[in-house]
Structure formats: C-alpha cells, structure tokens
Amino acid sequence: MKVWEIGEAFGLENLREVQREVPTPGHGEVLLKMKAASLNFRDLLMVKGMYNPRQPLPLVPCSDGVGVVESCGEGVSSLKAGDRVIPCFAPDWSSGEPTRDKLRTTLGGPLDGTLSEYMVVPEQSVVMAPEYLSDEECATLPCAGLTAWSALVTHYGLKAGDVVLAQGTGGVSLFALQIAKAHGAEVIMTSSSDEKLERVKEMGASHGINYRDVEQWGKAVRKLKPLGVDHVIEVGGADTLEQSLRAVKFGGHISMIGVLSGTLSKVNLIPILMQNLRIQGIIVGHKEAFESMNKAFATHQIRPVISDSFGWSELPDAFALMEKGGHFGKIVISF
Ligand SMILES: NC(=O)c1ccc[n+]([C@@H]2O[C@H](COP(=O)([O-])OP(=O)(O)OC[C@H]3O[C@@H](n4cnc5c(N)ncnc54)[C@H](OP(=O)(O)O)[C@@H]3O)[C@@H](O)[C@H]2O)c1
C-alpha cells in the first residue's frame, strides 16, 4: 500500500511516498481503506520537527481522515465491512477528563497517522461518519471540529445569546462560528484579510475586525460590546492573549487552543484575577463528545468549510498552502 511518511529527517523536503505492507487487523481491530485526510497546523509542526523533535521516524503524518471498513479482526462486534468511519485523534480517550495515559497514543505522532492507503485501528476508537457529509468533509472533523466543540460546548456550556469571539479564519475558528451560530450565539471574528471577513459575515458572523489594521482589537471589541464577550477562542497565543483579556467580559472564559503567534508572552495577569476569568486549556476532545457533535451537526446540517482539496500526490503543495496561511477553512487530501 502507499503511504506518505516523514523520512529519515524532519522537514517538508523529507516527506516521501513509499510502499508498506497492508497491515492485518488483530483482535478487536478493523482494517480501514482510507478515503480522505485533512491537515491541521499540528501536522505541519510535526513534519517540520517543531511539535516533538524526539518523535521517532519514519512517521506517517496527519491525525484526521475517514475510511471504509475493509475487514474486521476477531471479536469485532460493533462494525462490519462497508461501514464508513472516522478514527479518533486520541484512540484511548473515550470520555471524561484527559489523562497522560489517554493522550499517549494520538494519531499522526506518536502513532502513524491517516496518510496511508490502509490503516488498522481498534474498533472502539472510531465514530460512524455522518451520512450527509462527503468523504472530504468527514475528514475535517476529528481535530478542528471537535476542538471547537470541546471549547464551546464541553467546557463552556455555550448558551443562546452568548457572544463568542473567534480569532482568524482557520479550521478551528470557522467550526467555532458554525457551532456558536447553531446554538443561537453571536459571533465576532478577527482576520488578517478583509475579504475573509466578508466571507465570515456571509456565514453569520455579526462583526469582523482586521487584526493587522486594528492592533488593539480588544478595544475595538469593547466598542461593539461594552461589557465584553462571554467566550474567546484563543488560537493566536503569545501575541493575542493580551487583546483577548481586554475583549472578554467580567467572569468570562478563554479557551487556550493554539499558539500560532508563539508560546512566550508577557501579559498583565491582573485582569484574570480581578475579573474572575477562566482560562481553559483545550486538547481536542473525547469520542463521546465527537459523537454528540456529529449528532448536532446532522441536526443543523452543518457542512465543514473546505478551503482547498488536493490529490494524493500533491501533499507537499497542501502543506505549502497551510504554511503560507492562504487558506480559509480546511485543507483536505482526497485519496
Ligand atoms: N489545542 C488543541 O487541541 C488544538 C486543536 C486544533 C488546533 N489547535 C491549534 O490551534 C491553532 C489554529 O489551528 P487551525 O487548525 O484552525 O489552523 P489553521 O486552519 O491553519 O488556521 C490558521 C488561521 O489562524 C489565523 N492566524 C494566524 N496567525 C494569527 C495570529 N497571530 N492571530 C490571529 N489569528 C491568526 C489566520 O487566519 P486569517 O488568515 O483569517 O488571518 C490563519 O489562516 C493552531 O495553533 C493549532 O495548532 C489546537
């Protein structure tokens, strides 16, 4: 079978297409014929050796994908050949709070990921793919979709009428927009592009702020919402947290999700205590939440936003687009 792997060293230039043996499913495992995969920022960092420089190589990158059950190992009872399923990012985390053990086995590092013609996974570590979505759309859900869901629904308990601020127009933030709208919440988005801000308004965002033009965008949010927003989807990290602390209301909530602008920052901590804020670290989510999310998506007929779709052999171009930041939504690889 064909797989993409990070070869003997990290770096986009070391991505290579190779042949491996088709694996055999053991007890409680299924063999999937993969149909599509999607890229996350984490995958780019993994390929470049910036996510975990000690990751043993070679590694099949990418955590997200969708496949069809080709065959079942002994003892498999919940799946049959032909079922279309999505592997979970963290196969050992079915519900509840995460632990180190539950997060030791994530796909796309340390375990081989989804850029593989076939893969074997435990039957308990997949969810059924929503029928109304295409293969490409299903492949976008496990990391970006579930992360936005975990932030807003699992940890925050989003309610109708809440105001959500989401940064940028990448995968996580666009899912956050769609999830928030489906709950009857209002959404303010930031972006480096006026054109992308027009597009999020067409999707239902009430306001858009260009964070390149308006450096103090936290203040701009306060002009729109004098009490501040209820919830922030924080994907920028080092350079954005300070503005998020300005934008959020007394007693509000910030989901720390990404570090696109860096990991180290000097911020004034006083608002966190004096305004009784909650800052919650988010690490994707568990299978139970993934299944709830898929039900909600089907009810509201939410369709993931696909920015660009690449063929199997175009993987390096797909990563190059992500690195350039030219996308709006998810980048997918169709097998
Ligand atoms: N904790 C978790 O479980 C988890 C899960 C998924 C993702 N993440 C992290 O969350 C972040 C976003 O992931 P993603 O998959 O949505 O990425 P993505 O699809 O690549 O989106 C990135 C977008 O964020 C915006 N952006 C870039 N730099 C920014 C900055 N300094 N301030 C504000 N916005 C900025 C840009 O939007 P514009 O072009 O509109 O400016 C860019 O297109 C990444 O750091 C990723 O590693 C974490």
Tab-separated table of C-alpha atoms and ligand atoms in Angstrom:
chain	number	residue	atom	x	y	z
A	1	MET	CA	0.000	0.000	0.000
A	2	LYS	CA	1.006	3.620	-0.494
A	3	VAL	CA	1.823	5.811	2.489
A	4	TRP	CA	3.288	9.260	2.923
A	5	GLU	CA	5.944	9.396	5.612
A	6	ILE	CA	8.347	11.825	7.184
A	7	GLY	CA	11.516	10.014	6.173
A	8	GLU	CA	14.887	9.963	7.867
A	9	ALA	CA	14.778	13.574	8.987
A	10	PHE	CA	12.173	16.278	9.682
A	11	GLY	CA	11.314	18.919	7.085
A	12	LEU	CA	8.771	19.347	4.312
A	13	GLU	CA	11.504	18.355	1.859
A	14	ASN	CA	11.757	14.968	3.604
A	15	LEU	CA	8.141	13.943	3.015
A	16	ARG	CA	8.232	10.876	0.813
A	17	GLU	CA	5.793	8.456	-0.729
A	18	VAL	CA	6.689	4.816	-0.006
A	19	GLN	CA	5.208	1.344	-0.125
A	20	ARG	CA	4.445	-0.671	3.022
A	21	GLU	CA	2.716	-3.989	3.678
A	22	VAL	CA	-1.044	-3.782	4.194
A	23	PRO	CA	-1.495	-4.416	7.957
A	24	THR	CA	-3.689	-7.214	9.327
A	25	PRO	CA	-6.316	-6.347	11.938
A	26	GLY	CA	-5.844	-8.144	15.254
A	27	HIS	CA	-8.420	-8.954	17.935
A	28	GLY	CA	-10.867	-6.044	18.314
A	29	GLU	CA	-9.338	-4.158	15.386
A	30	VAL	CA	-10.553	-3.179	11.930
A	31	LEU	CA	-8.718	-2.539	8.667
A	32	LEU	CA	-9.800	0.732	7.024
A	33	LYS	CA	-9.382	1.692	3.379
A	34	MET	CA	-8.790	5.400	3.749
A	35	LYS	CA	-10.713	7.828	1.535
A	36	ALA	CA	-9.576	11.300	2.577
A	37	ALA	CA	-7.464	13.115	5.148
A	38	SER	CA	-7.239	16.713	6.322
A	39	LEU	CA	-4.357	18.842	7.537
A	40	ASN	CA	-4.057	20.554	10.887
A	41	PHE	CA	-1.454	23.091	11.927
A	42	ARG	CA	-0.107	20.434	14.295
A	43	ASP	CA	0.693	18.216	11.302
A	44	LEU	CA	2.780	20.975	9.745
A	45	LEU	CA	4.695	21.424	13.021
A	46	MET	CA	5.138	17.645	13.269
A	47	VAL	CA	6.593	17.412	9.745
A	48	LYS	CA	8.973	20.281	10.495
A	49	GLY	CA	10.119	18.676	13.766
A	50	MET	CA	8.754	21.553	15.843
A	51	TYR	CA	5.933	19.652	17.566
A	52	ASN	CA	8.035	16.848	19.027
A	53	PRO	CA	11.681	16.864	17.944
A	54	ARG	CA	12.104	13.475	19.674
A	55	GLN	CA	9.401	11.782	17.609
A	56	PRO	CA	10.930	8.588	16.151
A	57	LEU	CA	10.951	8.477	12.333
A	58	PRO	CA	9.707	7.417	9.877
A	59	LEU	CA	6.210	8.594	10.768
A	60	VAL	CA	3.018	8.676	8.711
A	61	PRO	CA	1.734	12.206	9.354
A	62	CYS	CA	-1.786	13.600	9.937
A	63	SER	CA	-4.350	12.698	12.555
A	64	ASP	CA	-7.541	13.309	10.616
A	65	GLY	CA	-9.188	11.175	7.998
A	66	VAL	CA	-12.080	8.958	7.034
A	67	GLY	CA	-12.138	5.404	5.750
A	68	VAL	CA	-14.334	2.426	4.997
A	69	VAL	CA	-14.051	-0.833	6.953
A	70	GLU	CA	-12.406	-3.355	4.643
A	71	SER	CA	-12.210	-6.262	7.093
A	72	CYS	CA	-12.641	-6.965	10.800
A	73	GLY	CA	-10.360	-8.820	13.191
A	74	GLU	CA	-11.642	-11.459	15.619
A	75	GLY	CA	-14.052	-10.280	18.281
A	76	VAL	CA	-15.207	-7.140	16.476
A	77	SER	CA	-18.893	-6.674	17.198
A	78	SER	CA	-19.835	-3.043	16.553
A	79	LEU	CA	-18.599	-2.666	12.957
A	80	LYS	CA	-18.847	-4.542	9.669
A	81	ALA	CA	-17.217	-4.325	6.256
A	82	GLY	CA	-18.512	-1.313	4.328
A	83	ASP	CA	-19.095	0.932	7.365
A	84	ARG	CA	-17.684	4.413	6.820
A	85	VAL	CA	-15.886	5.562	9.970
A	86	ILE	CA	-13.663	8.315	11.318
A	87	PRO	CA	-10.713	7.419	13.591
A	88	CYS	CA	-10.475	9.493	16.776
A	89	PHE	CA	-7.423	11.709	17.300
A	90	ALA	CA	-6.827	10.101	20.726
A	91	PRO	CA	-7.836	6.428	20.342
A	92	ASP	CA	-7.647	5.698	24.098
A	93	TRP	CA	-9.770	8.657	25.248
A	94	SER	CA	-13.398	7.623	25.095
A	95	SER	CA	-14.872	10.014	27.673
A	96	GLY	CA	-14.232	12.034	30.809
A	97	GLU	CA	-11.187	14.075	31.694
A	98	PRO	CA	-7.980	13.501	29.713
A	99	THR	CA	-5.001	11.862	31.396
A	100	ARG	CA	-1.439	11.451	30.236
A	101	ASP	CA	-2.132	7.791	29.501
A	102	LYS	CA	-5.214	8.577	27.417
A	103	LEU	CA	-3.207	11.042	25.339
A	104	ARG	CA	-0.128	8.889	24.820
A	105	THR	CA	-1.382	7.306	21.619
A	106	THR	CA	-2.521	10.154	19.357
A	107	LEU	CA	-2.559	9.696	15.586
A	108	GLY	CA	-0.049	11.464	13.360
A	109	GLY	CA	2.520	11.289	16.186
A	110	PRO	CA	3.469	9.314	18.162
A	111	LEU	CA	1.330	6.768	16.259
A	112	ASP	CA	1.304	6.605	12.471
A	113	GLY	CA	-1.455	8.759	11.037
A	114	THR	CA	-4.017	8.850	8.295
A	115	LEU	CA	-1.933	9.498	5.149
A	116	SER	CA	-1.977	5.825	4.407
A	117	GLU	CA	-3.962	3.816	1.873
A	118	TYR	CA	-4.960	1.382	4.637
A	119	MET	CA	-4.759	1.624	8.412
A	120	VAL	CA	-5.637	-0.630	11.338
A	121	VAL	CA	-7.427	0.883	14.331
A	122	PRO	CA	-9.219	-0.509	17.402
A	123	GLU	CA	-12.982	-0.767	16.735
A	124	GLN	CA	-13.618	1.274	19.901
A	125	SER	CA	-11.588	4.195	18.603
A	126	VAL	CA	-13.746	5.231	15.655
A	127	VAL	CA	-17.062	7.045	15.220
A	128	MET	CA	-19.544	6.488	12.406
A	129	ALA	CA	-19.126	9.071	9.641
A	130	PRO	CA	-22.170	11.373	9.285
A	131	GLU	CA	-24.059	10.085	6.234
A	132	TYR	CA	-24.896	13.501	4.783
A	133	LEU	CA	-21.236	14.567	4.545
A	134	SER	CA	-18.765	13.750	1.763
A	135	ASP	CA	-15.513	11.895	2.500
A	136	GLU	CA	-13.586	15.168	2.338
A	137	GLU	CA	-15.981	16.876	4.744
A	138	CYS	CA	-15.860	13.965	7.213
A	139	ALA	CA	-12.057	14.107	7.194
A	140	THR	CA	-12.124	17.627	8.660
A	141	LEU	CA	-13.989	16.748	11.855
A	142	PRO	CA	-11.735	14.838	14.307
A	143	CYS	CA	-9.352	17.597	15.352
A	144	ALA	CA	-10.512	21.084	14.290
A	145	GLY	CA	-14.238	20.379	14.601
A	146	LEU	CA	-14.012	18.564	17.908
A	147	THR	CA	-11.627	21.130	19.390
A	148	ALA	CA	-14.106	23.942	18.725
A	149	TRP	CA	-16.931	21.784	20.111
A	150	SER	CA	-14.952	20.885	23.269
A	151	ALA	CA	-14.112	24.548	23.878
A	152	LEU	CA	-17.626	25.885	23.454
A	153	VAL	CA	-19.870	23.012	24.486
A	154	THR	CA	-17.978	20.521	26.692
A	155	HIS	CA	-16.022	23.043	28.740
A	156	TYR	CA	-18.031	26.213	28.449
A	157	GLY	CA	-21.681	25.196	28.128
A	158	LEU	CA	-22.484	27.648	25.342
A	159	LYS	CA	-25.968	29.215	25.539
A	160	ALA	CA	-28.208	31.114	23.135
A	161	GLY	CA	-27.424	34.817	23.332
A	162	ASP	CA	-23.766	34.353	24.362
A	163	VAL	CA	-21.186	36.375	22.460
A	164	VAL	CA	-18.206	34.412	21.133
A	165	LEU	CA	-15.006	35.899	19.736
A	166	ALA	CA	-13.020	33.631	17.404
A	167	GLN	CA	-9.572	34.530	16.070
A	168	GLY	CA	-8.636	34.041	12.423
A	169	THR	CA	-10.425	32.067	9.759
A	170	GLY	CA	-8.693	28.708	10.077
A	171	GLY	CA	-10.298	25.338	10.683
A	172	VAL	CA	-10.962	25.651	14.421
A	173	SER	CA	-12.368	29.184	14.264
A	174	LEU	CA	-14.744	28.504	11.387
A	175	PHE	CA	-16.087	25.437	13.187
A	176	ALA	CA	-16.476	27.625	16.293
A	177	LEU	CA	-18.500	30.095	14.214
A	178	GLN	CA	-20.782	27.353	12.917
A	179	ILE	CA	-21.230	25.719	16.337
A	180	ALA	CA	-21.918	29.053	18.042
A	181	LYS	CA	-24.490	30.073	15.404
A	182	ALA	CA	-26.246	26.713	15.738
A	183	HIS	CA	-26.577	27.394	19.485
A	184	GLY	CA	-28.073	30.855	18.903
A	185	ALA	CA	-24.931	32.689	19.988
A	186	GLU	CA	-23.487	35.836	18.396
A	187	VAL	CA	-20.005	35.674	16.862
A	188	ILE	CA	-17.292	38.272	16.309
A	189	MET	CA	-14.345	37.164	14.165
A	190	THR	CA	-10.872	38.569	13.564
A	191	SER	CA	-8.790	38.034	10.431
A	192	SER	CA	-5.781	39.440	8.604
A	193	SER	CA	-7.919	39.729	5.461
A	194	ASP	CA	-10.936	41.957	4.729
A	195	GLU	CA	-12.024	39.542	2.054
A	196	LYS	CA	-12.086	36.659	4.548
A	197	LEU	CA	-14.023	38.862	6.986
A	198	GLU	CA	-16.689	39.380	4.306
A	199	ARG	CA	-16.912	35.620	3.951
A	200	VAL	CA	-17.395	35.024	7.688
A	201	LYS	CA	-20.146	37.646	7.705
A	202	GLU	CA	-21.870	35.705	4.930
A	203	MET	CA	-21.620	32.688	7.246
A	204	GLY	CA	-23.353	34.583	10.057
A	205	ALA	CA	-20.647	36.460	11.997
A	206	SER	CA	-22.089	39.760	13.202
A	207	HIS	CA	-18.804	41.688	13.114
A	208	GLY	CA	-15.319	41.283	11.663
A	209	ILE	CA	-12.129	43.017	12.801
A	210	ASN	CA	-8.917	43.050	10.781
A	211	TYR	CA	-6.208	42.325	13.368
A	212	ARG	CA	-3.482	43.647	11.058
A	213	ASP	CA	-5.167	47.065	10.682
A	214	VAL	CA	-6.503	47.253	14.244
A	215	GLU	CA	-3.674	46.272	16.541
A	216	GLN	CA	-5.699	46.993	19.689
A	217	TRP	CA	-8.578	44.816	18.553
A	218	GLY	CA	-9.557	44.040	22.156
A	219	LYS	CA	-10.588	47.690	22.493
A	220	ALA	CA	-12.469	47.510	19.207
A	221	VAL	CA	-14.416	44.539	20.577
A	222	ARG	CA	-15.290	46.607	23.673
A	223	LYS	CA	-16.696	49.326	21.414
A	224	LEU	CA	-19.014	46.753	19.900
A	225	LYS	CA	-19.765	45.016	23.210
A	226	PRO	CA	-19.119	47.391	26.135
A	227	LEU	CA	-19.459	44.571	28.700
A	228	GLY	CA	-17.110	42.328	26.725
A	229	VAL	CA	-17.645	38.926	25.130
A	230	ASP	CA	-18.567	35.759	27.008
A	231	HIS	CA	-16.078	33.489	25.377
A	232	VAL	CA	-12.846	33.696	23.374
A	233	ILE	CA	-11.478	31.050	21.003
A	234	GLU	CA	-7.773	31.794	21.517
A	235	VAL	CA	-5.692	30.383	18.662
A	236	GLY	CA	-3.106	33.154	18.346
A	237	GLY	CA	-1.303	32.591	21.659
A	238	ALA	CA	1.597	34.865	22.602
A	239	ASP	CA	0.623	37.960	20.608
A	240	THR	CA	-3.134	37.725	21.029
A	241	LEU	CA	-3.796	36.778	24.665
A	242	GLU	CA	-3.465	40.338	25.904
A	243	GLN	CA	-6.150	41.536	23.476
A	244	SER	CA	-8.355	38.587	24.414
A	245	LEU	CA	-8.087	39.606	28.076
A	246	ARG	CA	-9.339	43.072	27.048
A	247	ALA	CA	-12.165	41.695	24.965
A	248	VAL	CA	-13.592	39.201	27.463
A	249	LYS	CA	-16.293	40.189	29.960
A	250	PHE	CA	-16.100	40.012	33.766
A	251	GLY	CA	-16.313	36.303	34.666
A	252	GLY	CA	-15.798	35.324	31.011
A	253	HIS	CA	-13.999	32.344	29.570
A	254	ILE	CA	-10.969	31.979	27.294
A	255	SER	CA	-10.214	28.655	25.595
A	256	MET	CA	-6.446	28.359	25.081
A	257	ILE	CA	-6.262	26.356	21.891
A	258	GLY	CA	-3.409	27.490	19.700
A	259	VAL	CA	-0.114	29.310	19.649
A	260	LEU	CA	0.050	30.499	16.043
A	261	SER	CA	1.972	33.645	17.014
A	262	GLY	CA	4.271	31.972	19.559
A	263	THR	CA	4.333	30.445	23.013
A	264	LEU	CA	6.014	33.037	25.219
A	265	SER	CA	4.382	36.321	26.141
A	266	LYS	CA	4.414	38.978	28.791
A	267	VAL	CA	0.832	39.724	29.782
A	268	ASN	CA	-0.742	41.611	32.650
A	269	LEU	CA	-2.213	38.905	34.883
A	270	ILE	CA	-4.336	41.250	36.974
A	271	PRO	CA	-7.486	41.056	34.805
A	272	ILE	CA	-7.526	37.277	35.205
A	273	LEU	CA	-7.979	37.517	38.949
A	274	MET	CA	-9.756	40.839	39.300
A	275	GLN	CA	-12.312	39.898	36.669
A	276	ASN	CA	-12.708	36.312	37.829
A	277	LEU	CA	-11.792	34.963	34.382
A	278	ARG	CA	-11.458	31.332	33.469
A	279	ILE	CA	-8.703	30.246	31.070
A	280	GLN	CA	-9.151	26.663	29.966
A	281	GLY	CA	-6.526	24.681	28.064
A	282	ILE	CA	-8.108	22.560	25.361
A	283	ILE	CA	-6.732	19.357	23.892
A	284	VAL	CA	-9.066	18.237	21.089
A	285	GLY	CA	-11.716	16.086	22.805
A	286	HIS	CA	-13.002	12.586	23.508
A	287	LYS	CA	-15.014	10.102	21.477
A	288	GLU	CA	-18.256	10.698	23.392
A	289	ALA	CA	-18.071	14.432	22.578
A	290	PHE	CA	-17.231	13.614	18.942
A	291	GLU	CA	-20.433	11.559	18.687
A	292	SER	CA	-22.503	14.340	20.299
A	293	MET	CA	-21.006	16.865	17.935
A	294	ASN	CA	-21.825	14.746	14.900
A	295	LYS	CA	-25.465	14.463	16.023
A	296	ALA	CA	-25.686	18.230	16.449
A	297	PHE	CA	-24.020	18.791	13.065
A	298	ALA	CA	-26.542	16.449	11.385
A	299	THR	CA	-29.485	18.181	13.094
A	300	HIS	CA	-28.295	21.573	11.887
A	301	GLN	CA	-26.924	20.209	8.605
A	302	ILE	CA	-23.594	21.914	9.329
A	303	ARG	CA	-21.114	21.448	6.490
A	304	PRO	CA	-17.397	21.943	7.186
A	305	VAL	CA	-15.753	24.721	5.192
A	306	ILE	CA	-13.225	23.236	2.786
A	307	SER	CA	-10.681	25.715	1.576
A	308	ASP	CA	-8.714	23.598	-0.898
A	309	SER	CA	-8.699	19.994	-1.944
A	310	PHE	CA	-5.513	18.253	-3.140
A	311	GLY	CA	-4.886	14.868	-4.712
A	312	TRP	CA	-2.785	12.182	-3.015
A	313	SER	CA	0.458	13.098	-4.754
A	314	GLU	CA	0.013	16.841	-4.100
A	315	LEU	CA	0.631	16.610	-0.341
A	316	PRO	CA	3.697	18.913	-0.360
A	317	ASP	CA	1.597	21.621	-2.104
A	318	ALA	CA	-1.095	21.229	0.535
A	319	PHE	CA	1.425	21.772	3.360
A	320	ALA	CA	2.924	24.726	1.474
A	321	LEU	CA	-0.509	26.376	1.333
A	322	MET	CA	-1.004	25.876	5.067
A	323	GLU	CA	2.422	27.331	5.788
A	324	LYS	CA	1.612	30.408	3.683
A	325	GLY	CA	-1.715	30.875	5.505
A	326	GLY	CA	-3.600	31.343	2.250
A	327	HIS	CA	-6.477	29.106	3.279
A	328	PHE	CA	-9.996	29.755	4.559
A	329	GLY	CA	-11.146	26.658	6.450
A	330	LYS	CA	-9.801	23.173	5.967
A	331	ILE	CA	-7.203	21.795	3.565
A	332	VAL	CA	-8.020	18.240	2.510
A	333	ILE	CA	-6.303	15.411	0.670
A	334	SER	CA	-8.572	13.208	-1.376
A	335	PHE	CA	-7.210	9.685	-1.945
B	1	LIG	N1	-5.417	22.514	21.456
B	1	LIG	C1	-5.921	21.730	20.510
B	1	LIG	O1	-6.458	20.677	20.769
B	1	LIG	C2	-5.859	22.200	19.098
B	1	LIG	C3	-6.628	21.595	18.109
B	1	LIG	C4	-6.604	22.121	16.816
B	1	LIG	C5	-5.784	23.197	16.538
B	1	LIG	N2	-5.016	23.718	17.535
B	1	LIG	C6	-4.156	24.874	17.290
B	1	LIG	O2	-5.000	25.984	17.027
B	1	LIG	C7	-4.368	26.844	16.088
B	1	LIG	C8	-5.290	27.016	14.890
B	1	LIG	O3	-5.475	25.768	14.307
B	1	LIG	P1	-6.246	25.642	12.934
B	1	LIG	O4	-6.239	24.197	12.585
B	1	LIG	O5	-7.526	26.366	12.981
B	1	LIG	O6	-5.210	26.396	11.985
B	1	LIG	P2	-5.382	26.871	10.513
B	1	LIG	O7	-6.555	26.230	9.879
B	1	LIG	O8	-4.071	26.753	9.879
B	1	LIG	O9	-5.768	28.416	10.714
B	1	LIG	C9	-4.851	29.392	10.959
B	1	LIG	C10	-5.517	30.763	10.791
B	1	LIG	O10	-5.375	31.478	12.003
B	1	LIG	C11	-5.202	32.846	11.714
B	1	LIG	N3	-3.992	33.364	12.354
B	1	LIG	C12	-2.710	33.132	12.045
B	1	LIG	N4	-1.911	33.826	12.854
B	1	LIG	C13	-2.725	34.520	13.683
B	1	LIG	C14	-2.499	35.443	14.714
B	1	LIG	N5	-1.272	35.799	15.083
B	1	LIG	N6	-3.581	35.976	15.343
B	1	LIG	C15	-4.819	35.617	14.984
B	1	LIG	N7	-5.101	34.745	14.012
B	1	LIG	C16	-4.041	34.217	13.376
B	1	LIG	C17	-5.126	33.004	10.212
B	1	LIG	O11	-6.422	33.462	9.805
B	1	LIG	P3	-6.568	34.715	8.822
B	1	LIG	O12	-5.957	34.253	7.543
B	1	LIG	O13	-8.027	34.928	8.755
B	1	LIG	O14	-5.833	35.858	9.436
B	1	LIG	C18	-4.852	31.598	9.743
B	1	LIG	O15	-5.392	31.327	8.488
B	1	LIG	C19	-3.029	26.189	15.766
B	1	LIG	O16	-2.038	26.730	16.632
B	1	LIG	C20	-3.242	24.737	16.109
B	1	LIG	O17	-2.057	24.065	16.415
B	1	LIG	C21	-5.027	23.244	18.788
